[in-house]
PDB file of C-alpha atoms in Angstrom:
ATOM      1  CA  MET A   1      18.636  12.473  12.161  1.00 70.00           C
ATOM      2  CA  PRO A   2      17.064  10.412   9.347  1.00 79.00           C
ATOM      3  CA  LEU A   3      13.460   9.359   9.787  1.00 92.00           C
ATOM      4  CA  ALA A   4      12.818   5.841  11.053  1.00 97.00           C
ATOM      5  CA  ILE A   5      12.006   3.198   8.456  1.00 98.00           C
ATOM      6  CA  ARG A   6       8.383   2.198   9.051  1.00 98.00           C
ATOM      7  CA  VAL A   7       7.434  -1.479   9.045  1.00 98.00           C
ATOM      8  CA  ILE A   8       3.864  -1.976   7.817  1.00 98.00           C
ATOM      9  CA  PRO A   9       1.768  -5.140   7.615  1.00 97.00           C
ATOM     10  CA  CYS A  10      -0.809  -5.152   4.806  1.00 95.00           C
ATOM     11  CA  LEU A  11      -4.272  -6.613   5.205  1.00 93.00           C
ATOM     12  CA  ASP A  12      -5.760  -7.559   1.822  1.00 88.00           C
ATOM     13  CA  VAL A  13      -9.453  -7.897   2.645  1.00 88.00           C
ATOM     14  CA  HIS A  14     -12.001  -9.777   0.536  1.00 84.00           C
ATOM     15  CA  ASP A  15     -15.583 -10.153   1.812  1.00 81.00           C
ATOM     16  CA  GLY A  16     -14.532  -9.205   5.335  1.00 85.00           C
ATOM     17  CA  ARG A  17     -11.619 -11.675   5.617  1.00 88.00           C
ATOM     18  CA  VAL A  18      -7.873 -11.191   5.168  1.00 89.00           C
ATOM     19  CA  VAL A  19      -6.617 -13.156   2.159  1.00 86.00           C
ATOM     20  CA  LYS A  20      -3.265 -13.601   0.440  1.00 73.00           C
ATOM     21  CA  GLY A  21      -2.263 -15.097  -2.869  1.00 66.00           C
ATOM     22  CA  VAL A  22       0.526 -14.863  -5.428  1.00 59.00           C
ATOM     23  CA  ASN A  23       0.119 -12.017  -7.952  1.00 52.00           C
ATOM     24  CA  PHE A  24      -3.408 -11.561  -6.521  1.00 52.00           C
ATOM     25  CA  ARG A  25      -4.452 -15.087  -7.584  1.00 58.00           C
ATOM     26  CA  ASN A  26      -5.122 -18.333  -5.659  1.00 63.00           C
ATOM     27  CA  LEU A  27      -6.245 -16.428  -2.572  1.00 73.00           C
ATOM     28  CA  ARG A  28      -5.932 -18.163   0.804  1.00 78.00           C
ATOM     29  CA  ASP A  29      -7.723 -17.142   3.971  1.00 81.00           C
ATOM     30  CA  ALA A  30      -5.347 -15.539   6.466  1.00 81.00           C
ATOM     31  CA  GLY A  31      -7.773 -14.642   9.252  1.00 86.00           C
ATOM     32  CA  ASP A  32      -9.991 -11.940  10.721  1.00 91.00           C
ATOM     33  CA  PRO A  33      -8.751  -8.406   9.942  1.00 92.00           C
ATOM     34  CA  VAL A  34      -9.578  -6.990  13.371  1.00 94.00           C
ATOM     35  CA  ASP A  35      -7.778  -9.833  15.188  1.00 93.00           C
ATOM     36  CA  LEU A  36      -4.732  -9.537  12.910  1.00 93.00           C
ATOM     37  CA  ALA A  37      -4.658  -5.746  13.264  1.00 95.00           C
ATOM     38  CA  ALA A  38      -4.721  -6.013  17.061  1.00 95.00           C
ATOM     39  CA  ALA A  39      -1.895  -8.564  17.003  1.00 95.00           C
ATOM     40  CA  TYR A  40       0.223  -6.362  14.711  1.00 96.00           C
ATOM     41  CA  GLY A  41      -0.404  -3.318  16.880  1.00 96.00           C
ATOM     42  CA  ALA A  42       0.810  -5.266  19.910  1.00 96.00           C
ATOM     43  CA  GLU A  43       3.856  -6.534  17.964  1.00 97.00           C
ATOM     44  CA  GLY A  44       5.035  -3.004  17.220  1.00 97.00           C
ATOM     45  CA  ALA A  45       3.856  -2.358  13.663  1.00 98.00           C
ATOM     46  CA  ASP A  46       4.275   1.327  12.782  1.00 98.00           C
ATOM     47  CA  GLU A  47       1.180   1.498  10.582  1.00 98.00           C
ATOM     48  CA  LEU A  48      -1.385  -0.763   8.957  1.00 97.00           C
ATOM     49  CA  VAL A  49      -2.481  -0.779   5.337  1.00 96.00           C
ATOM     50  CA  PHE A  50      -5.935  -2.181   4.692  1.00 94.00           C
ATOM     51  CA  LEU A  51      -6.818  -2.894   1.045  1.00 90.00           C
ATOM     52  CA  ASP A  52     -10.324  -3.910   0.026  1.00 88.00           C
ATOM     53  CA  ILE A  53      -9.327  -6.014  -2.979  1.00 80.00           C
ATOM     54  CA  SER A  54     -12.864  -6.728  -4.118  1.00 76.00           C
ATOM     55  CA  ALA A  55     -14.269  -3.243  -3.396  1.00 73.00           C
ATOM     56  CA  SER A  56     -17.662  -4.299  -4.686  1.00 63.00           C
ATOM     57  CA  ALA A  57     -20.869  -2.620  -3.565  1.00 64.00           C
ATOM     58  CA  GLU A  58     -21.636  -5.315  -0.985  1.00 67.00           C
ATOM     59  CA  GLY A  59     -17.957  -5.524  -0.001  1.00 69.00           C
ATOM     60  CA  ARG A  60     -17.839  -1.774   0.530  1.00 76.00           C
ATOM     61  CA  ALA A  61     -20.404  -1.903   3.361  1.00 73.00           C
ATOM     62  CA  THR A  62     -18.399  -4.741   4.898  1.00 71.00           C
ATOM     63  CA  THR A  63     -15.269  -2.617   4.589  1.00 86.00           C
ATOM     64  CA  TYR A  64     -16.684   0.371   6.485  1.00 91.00           C
ATOM     65  CA  ASP A  65     -17.704  -1.939   9.320  1.00 91.00           C
ATOM     66  CA  VAL A  66     -14.305  -3.668   9.438  1.00 90.00           C
ATOM     67  CA  VAL A  67     -12.413  -0.344   9.238  1.00 92.00           C
ATOM     68  CA  THR A  68     -14.459   0.999  12.151  1.00 95.00           C
ATOM     69  CA  ARG A  69     -13.767  -2.078  14.268  1.00 94.00           C
ATOM     70  CA  THR A  70     -10.078  -2.052  13.314  1.00 93.00           C
ATOM     71  CA  ALA A  71      -9.684   1.658  14.114  1.00 93.00           C
ATOM     72  CA  GLU A  72     -11.261   1.068  17.521  1.00 94.00           C
ATOM     73  CA  THR A  73      -8.813  -1.772  18.190  1.00 91.00           C
ATOM     74  CA  VAL A  74      -5.452  -0.325  17.132  1.00 91.00           C
ATOM     75  CA  PHE A  75      -3.777   2.975  17.921  1.00 92.00           C
ATOM     76  CA  ILE A  76      -1.359   3.244  15.004  1.00 96.00           C
ATOM     77  CA  PRO A  77      -2.052   4.992  11.675  1.00 97.00           C
ATOM     78  CA  LEU A  78      -4.443   3.106   9.403  1.00 97.00           C
ATOM     79  CA  CYS A  79      -4.370   3.562   5.619  1.00 97.00           C
ATOM     80  CA  VAL A  80      -7.371   2.213   3.713  1.00 96.00           C
ATOM     81  CA  GLY A  81      -7.651   1.700  -0.044  1.00 94.00           C
ATOM     82  CA  GLY A  82      -9.822  -0.048  -2.603  1.00 89.00           C
ATOM     83  CA  GLY A  83     -12.605   1.468  -4.685  1.00 89.00           C
ATOM     84  CA  VAL A  84     -11.773   5.086  -3.748  1.00 93.00           C
ATOM     85  CA  ARG A  85     -12.884   7.473  -6.497  1.00 93.00           C
ATOM     86  CA  ASP A  86     -13.577  10.911  -5.069  1.00 96.00           C
ATOM     87  CA  VAL A  87     -13.756  13.328  -2.146  1.00 97.00           C
ATOM     88  CA  ALA A  88     -16.934  11.690  -0.817  1.00 96.00           C
ATOM     89  CA  ASP A  89     -15.274   8.266  -0.599  1.00 95.00           C
ATOM     90  CA  VAL A  90     -12.307   9.736   1.272  1.00 96.00           C
ATOM     91  CA  ASP A  91     -14.580  11.702   3.596  1.00 97.00           C
ATOM     92  CA  ARG A  92     -16.504   8.574   4.543  1.00 95.00           C
ATOM     93  CA  LEU A  93     -13.370   6.483   5.137  1.00 95.00           C
ATOM     94  CA  LEU A  94     -11.829   9.196   7.326  1.00 97.00           C
ATOM     95  CA  ARG A  95     -15.056   9.395   9.333  1.00 96.00           C
ATOM     96  CA  THR A  96     -15.007   5.605   9.627  1.00 95.00           C
ATOM     97  CA  GLY A  97     -11.579   5.723  11.266  1.00 95.00           C
ATOM     98  CA  ALA A  98      -8.958   5.740   8.512  1.00 97.00           C
ATOM     99  CA  ASP A  99      -6.000   8.120   8.954  1.00 97.00           C
ATOM    100  CA  LYS A 100      -4.905   7.934   5.316  1.00 98.00           C
ATOM    101  CA  VAL A 101      -6.632   6.813   2.143  1.00 97.00           C
ATOM    102  CA  GLY A 102      -5.113   5.053  -0.847  1.00 96.00           C
ATOM    103  CA  ILE A 103      -6.302   5.722  -4.384  1.00 95.00           C
ATOM    104  CA  ASN A 104      -5.388   3.707  -7.468  1.00 94.00           C
ATOM    105  CA  THR A 105      -7.855   3.100 -10.328  1.00 92.00           C
ATOM    106  CA  GLY A 106      -9.951   6.125  -9.361  1.00 93.00           C
ATOM    107  CA  ALA A 107      -6.955   8.403  -9.922  1.00 97.00           C
ATOM    108  CA  ILE A 108      -6.024   6.753 -13.219  1.00 97.00           C
ATOM    109  CA  THR A 109      -9.586   7.143 -14.488  1.00 95.00           C
ATOM    110  CA  ARG A 110      -9.788  10.787 -13.367  1.00 97.00           C
ATOM    111  CA  PRO A 111      -6.449  12.307 -12.292  1.00 98.00           C
ATOM    112  CA  GLN A 112      -8.222  15.502 -11.117  1.00 98.00           C
ATOM    113  CA  ALA A 113      -9.534  13.456  -8.176  1.00 98.00           C
ATOM    114  CA  ILE A 114      -6.028  13.698  -6.680  1.00 98.00           C
ATOM    115  CA  ASP A 115      -6.101  17.517  -6.797  1.00 98.00           C
ATOM    116  CA  GLU A 116      -9.597  17.635  -5.296  1.00 98.00           C
ATOM    117  CA  ILE A 117      -8.841  15.233  -2.440  1.00 98.00           C
ATOM    118  CA  ALA A 118      -5.509  16.922  -1.600  1.00 98.00           C
ATOM    119  CA  ARG A 119      -7.156  20.368  -1.607  1.00 98.00           C
ATOM    120  CA  ARG A 120      -9.941  19.207   0.697  1.00 98.00           C
ATOM    121  CA  PHE A 121      -8.019  17.055   3.178  1.00 98.00           C
ATOM    122  CA  GLY A 122      -4.307  17.838   2.694  1.00 98.00           C
ATOM    123  CA  ASN A 123      -1.754  15.742   0.860  1.00 97.00           C
ATOM    124  CA  GLN A 124      -0.717  13.903   4.060  1.00 97.00           C
ATOM    125  CA  VAL A 125      -4.046  12.025   3.847  1.00 98.00           C
ATOM    126  CA  LEU A 126      -3.664  10.867   0.239  1.00 98.00           C
ATOM    127  CA  VAL A 127      -1.569   7.841  -0.723  1.00 98.00           C
ATOM    128  CA  LEU A 128      -1.111   6.935  -4.380  1.00 98.00           C
ATOM    129  CA  SER A 129      -1.400   3.159  -4.566  1.00 96.00           C
ATOM    130  CA  LEU A 130       0.697   2.217  -7.593  1.00 97.00           C
ATOM    131  CA  ASP A 131       0.495  -1.342  -8.923  1.00 95.00           C
ATOM    132  CA  ALA A 132       3.407  -1.410 -11.352  1.00 97.00           C
ATOM    133  CA  ARG A 133       5.098  -4.114 -13.386  1.00 96.00           C
ATOM    134  CA  ARG A 134       7.859  -4.362 -15.924  1.00 96.00           C
ATOM    135  CA  GLU A 135       6.620  -3.368 -19.393  1.00 96.00           C
ATOM    136  CA  PRO A 136       9.474  -3.286 -21.923  1.00 94.00           C
ATOM    137  CA  GLY A 137       7.640  -0.895 -24.282  1.00 93.00           C
ATOM    138  CA  ARG A 138       7.398   1.909 -21.696  1.00 97.00           C
ATOM    139  CA  PRO A 139       9.996   4.732 -21.547  1.00 97.00           C
ATOM    140  CA  SER A 140      11.038   3.737 -18.012  1.00 98.00           C
ATOM    141  CA  GLY A 141      10.506   0.009 -18.528  1.00 97.00           C
ATOM    142  CA  PHE A 142       7.733   0.040 -15.899  1.00 98.00           C
ATOM    143  CA  GLY A 143       3.996   0.215 -16.609  1.00 98.00           C
ATOM    144  CA  VAL A 144       0.917   0.869 -14.467  1.00 98.00           C
ATOM    145  CA  THR A 145      -1.691  -1.855 -13.957  1.00 94.00           C
ATOM    146  CA  THR A 146      -5.208  -2.019 -12.531  1.00 88.00           C
ATOM    147  CA  HIS A 147      -7.562  -4.823 -11.461  1.00 78.00           C
ATOM    148  CA  GLY A 148      -4.986  -6.619  -9.320  1.00 73.00           C
ATOM    149  CA  GLY A 149      -2.296  -6.394 -11.970  1.00 79.00           C
ATOM    150  CA  ARG A 150      -4.405  -8.014 -14.675  1.00 82.00           C
ATOM    151  CA  THR A 151      -5.020  -4.933 -16.827  1.00 89.00           C
ATOM    152  CA  SER A 152      -2.457  -2.519 -18.253  1.00 94.00           C
ATOM    153  CA  ALA A 153      -3.463   1.103 -17.708  1.00 96.00           C
ATOM    154  CA  GLY A 154      -1.419   2.181 -20.728  1.00 96.00           C
ATOM    155  CA  LEU A 155       0.718   4.500 -18.604  1.00 98.00           C
ATOM    156  CA  ASP A 156       4.412   4.682 -17.827  1.00 98.00           C
ATOM    157  CA  ALA A 157       4.761   4.124 -14.084  1.00 98.00           C
ATOM    158  CA  ILE A 158       7.474   6.735 -13.556  1.00 98.00           C
ATOM    159  CA  GLU A 159       5.660   9.423 -15.553  1.00 98.00           C
ATOM    160  CA  TRP A 160       2.432   8.647 -13.683  1.00 98.00           C
ATOM    161  CA  VAL A 161       3.960   8.753 -10.204  1.00 98.00           C
ATOM    162  CA  ARG A 162       5.584  12.095 -11.021  1.00 98.00           C
ATOM    163  CA  GLU A 163       2.243  13.531 -12.194  1.00 98.00           C
ATOM    164  CA  ALA A 164       0.302  12.134  -9.245  1.00 98.00           C
ATOM    165  CA  THR A 165       2.670  13.568  -6.637  1.00 98.00           C
ATOM    166  CA  GLU A 166       2.707  16.930  -8.415  1.00 98.00           C
ATOM    167  CA  ARG A 167      -1.096  16.897  -8.226  1.00 98.00           C
ATOM    168  CA  GLY A 168      -0.973  16.325  -4.468  1.00 98.00           C
ATOM    169  CA  ALA A 169      -0.442  12.670  -3.519  1.00 98.00           C
ATOM    170  CA  GLY A 170       1.567  12.859  -0.286  1.00 98.00           C
ATOM    171  CA  GLU A 171       2.926   9.317  -0.286  1.00 98.00           C
ATOM    172  CA  VAL A 172       3.391   6.438  -2.731  1.00 98.00           C
ATOM    173  CA  LEU A 173       2.542   2.813  -1.989  1.00 98.00           C
ATOM    174  CA  LEU A 174       4.661   1.129  -4.645  1.00 98.00           C
ATOM    175  CA  ASN A 175       3.575  -2.444  -5.255  1.00 96.00           C
ATOM    176  CA  SER A 176       5.542  -4.602  -7.687  1.00 97.00           C
ATOM    177  CA  MET A 177       2.959  -6.846  -9.330  1.00 94.00           C
ATOM    178  CA  ASP A 178       5.719  -9.106 -10.675  1.00 93.00           C
ATOM    179  CA  ALA A 179       7.042  -9.716  -7.161  1.00 93.00           C
ATOM    180  CA  ASP A 180       3.715  -9.716  -5.244  1.00 88.00           C
ATOM    181  CA  GLY A 181       3.391 -12.776  -3.027  1.00 82.00           C
ATOM    182  CA  THR A 182       6.489 -14.447  -4.476  1.00 88.00           C
ATOM    183  CA  THR A 183       8.725 -13.882  -1.384  1.00 91.00           C
ATOM    184  CA  SER A 184      11.669 -13.513  -3.793  1.00 96.00           C
ATOM    185  CA  GLY A 185      12.528  -9.915  -2.855  1.00 97.00           C
ATOM    186  CA  PHE A 186      11.349  -6.365  -3.514  1.00 98.00           C
ATOM    187  CA  ASP A 187      11.915  -4.854  -6.966  1.00 98.00           C
ATOM    188  CA  VAL A 188      14.892  -2.705  -5.990  1.00 98.00           C
ATOM    189  CA  GLU A 189      15.267  -1.110  -9.438  1.00 98.00           C
ATOM    190  CA  MET A 190      11.641  -0.005  -9.386  1.00 98.00           C
ATOM    191  CA  ILE A 191      12.053   1.564  -5.926  1.00 98.00           C
ATOM    192  CA  GLN A 192      15.144   3.463  -7.107  1.00 98.00           C
ATOM    193  CA  ALA A 193      13.387   4.652 -10.284  1.00 98.00           C
ATOM    194  CA  VAL A 194      10.420   6.041  -8.317  1.00 98.00           C
ATOM    195  CA  LYS A 195      12.590   7.631  -5.607  1.00 98.00           C
ATOM    196  CA  ALA A 196      14.547   9.439  -8.336  1.00 98.00           C
ATOM    197  CA  VAL A 197      11.465  11.438  -9.415  1.00 98.00           C
ATOM    198  CA  VAL A 198       9.448  12.051  -6.213  1.00 98.00           C
ATOM    199  CA  ASP A 199      10.162  13.863  -2.967  1.00 97.00           C
ATOM    200  CA  VAL A 200       7.384  12.206  -0.946  1.00 98.00           C
ATOM    201  CA  PRO A 201       7.757   9.031   1.141  1.00 98.00           C
ATOM    202  CA  VAL A 202       7.705   5.721  -0.741  1.00 98.00           C
ATOM    203  CA  ILE A 203       6.366   2.509   0.794  1.00 98.00           C
ATOM    204  CA  ALA A 204       7.925  -0.552  -0.864  1.00 98.00           C
ATOM    205  CA  SER A 205       5.536  -3.468  -1.346  1.00 97.00           C
ATOM    206  CA  GLY A 206       5.613  -6.824  -3.069  1.00 96.00           C
ATOM    207  CA  GLY A 207       8.062  -9.686  -2.711  1.00 95.00           C
ATOM    208  CA  ALA A 208       9.261  -9.697   0.908  1.00 96.00           C
ATOM    209  CA  GLY A 209      10.526 -13.114   1.969  1.00 97.00           C
ATOM    210  CA  THR A 210      13.516 -12.564   4.265  1.00 98.00           C
ATOM    211  CA  VAL A 211      14.803  -9.877   6.620  1.00 98.00           C
ATOM    212  CA  GLN A 212      17.518  -9.090   4.062  1.00 98.00           C
ATOM    213  CA  HIS A 213      14.847  -8.202   1.500  1.00 98.00           C
ATOM    214  CA  PHE A 214      13.581  -5.420   3.807  1.00 98.00           C
ATOM    215  CA  VAL A 215      17.132  -4.147   4.247  1.00 98.00           C
ATOM    216  CA  ASP A 216      17.634  -4.169   0.444  1.00 98.00           C
ATOM    217  CA  ALA A 217      14.463  -2.099  -0.017  1.00 98.00           C
ATOM    218  CA  ALA A 218      15.596   0.439   2.582  1.00 98.00           C
ATOM    219  CA  ARG A 219      18.998   0.681   0.884  1.00 98.00           C
ATOM    220  CA  ALA A 220      17.202   1.365  -2.411  1.00 98.00           C
ATOM    221  CA  GLY A 221      15.553   4.385  -0.767  1.00 98.00           C
ATOM    222  CA  ALA A 222      12.249   3.052   0.595  1.00 98.00           C
ATOM    223  CA  ASP A 223      10.945   5.132   3.506  1.00 98.00           C
ATOM    224  CA  ALA A 224       8.720   2.271   4.660  1.00 98.00           C
ATOM    225  CA  VAL A 225       8.553  -1.458   3.974  1.00 98.00           C
ATOM    226  CA  LEU A 226       5.303  -3.369   3.672  1.00 98.00           C
ATOM    227  CA  ALA A 227       4.546  -7.076   3.653  1.00 96.00           C
ATOM    228  CA  ALA A 228       1.603  -9.421   4.022  1.00 92.00           C
ATOM    229  CA  SER A 229       2.130 -13.165   3.746  1.00 89.00           C
ATOM    230  CA  VAL A 230       5.433 -13.372   5.694  1.00 94.00           C
ATOM    231  CA  PHE A 231       3.724 -11.651   8.630  1.00 94.00           C
ATOM    232  CA  HIS A 232       0.314 -13.367   8.322  1.00 89.00           C
ATOM    233  CA  TYR A 233       1.755 -16.879   8.267  1.00 88.00           C
ATOM    234  CA  GLY A 234       4.426 -16.271  10.892  1.00 92.00           C
ATOM    235  CA  THR A 235       7.479 -16.585   8.620  1.00 94.00           C
ATOM    236  CA  LEU A 236       8.831 -13.323  10.031  1.00 97.00           C
ATOM    237  CA  GLY A 237       7.865 -11.092  12.934  1.00 97.00           C
ATOM    238  CA  ILE A 238       7.740  -7.287  13.048  1.00 98.00           C
ATOM    239  CA  ALA A 239      10.441  -7.166  15.755  1.00 98.00           C
ATOM    240  CA  GLU A 240      12.684  -9.452  13.686  1.00 98.00           C
ATOM    241  CA  VAL A 241      12.435  -7.154  10.665  1.00 98.00           C
ATOM    242  CA  LYS A 242      13.108  -4.059  12.790  1.00 98.00           C
ATOM    243  CA  ALA A 243      16.127  -5.732  14.389  1.00 98.00           C
ATOM    244  CA  GLY A 244      17.496  -6.545  10.932  1.00 98.00           C
ATOM    245  CA  LEU A 245      17.009  -2.974   9.734  1.00 98.00           C
ATOM    246  CA  ALA A 246      18.638  -1.590  12.889  1.00 98.00           C
ATOM    247  CA  ALA A 247      21.600  -3.969  12.511  1.00 98.00           C
ATOM    248  CA  ALA A 248      22.052  -2.674   8.949  1.00 98.00           C
ATOM    249  CA  GLY A 249      22.238   0.894  10.285  1.00 98.00           C
ATOM    250  CA  PHE A 250      18.689   2.106   9.631  1.00 98.00           C
ATOM    251  CA  PRO A 251      16.775   3.915  12.396  1.00 98.00           C
ATOM    252  CA  VAL A 252      13.574   2.151  13.469  1.00 98.00           C
ATOM    253  CA  ARG A 253      10.910   3.031  16.012  1.00 95.00           C
TER     254      ARG A 253
END
């Protein structure tokens, strides 16, 4: 029996509020993270991803507070990312109520952090958050970015995801920076390219606009599908997406 495709709303949090933009720019307020999390839990979301997109020193304290309140409100797995650099950061987030922790820039800066975190907590806790975009000069055609897609990390996305999972990342949150917030569909080729080199679950992110887009991502091999704006602004509901996946022959919870 194949595993159910997970449907995951993403809360991009800036200064304690959920925001959403296009390609991480022109951010609009989308509400209180704890209220949204509770609503998604009631709607049947399988997990929540919570990304602190500012991850500044003052924002970090806000984040711990919001994560605690969110974890007390919902009873589905909570993955938290943003500003994670080392074992101590992961330890604190897990104590705050996170079930899984996403790492992005911290792993690019010091790849050994992946090994250390996986050794300490197990690879099921560690999610590689990969902000990738099309870069014609790269061997795979996909490059890694940081700082909300604004800065090239100088890495090939497919080579990096292979290395990171070999080091111990137990899941990949694959965000297409070209598609982010556009509602024009997931980057199916990117999903297929990553799935070809890893044997851990891949969460597809970036570009969801219709139920068919979620189905397309699942067909490309995504183990989970993530979206933000279509859920936040009521364009689509969790149950609607699950019904579409089920109708296309994919098991859902």
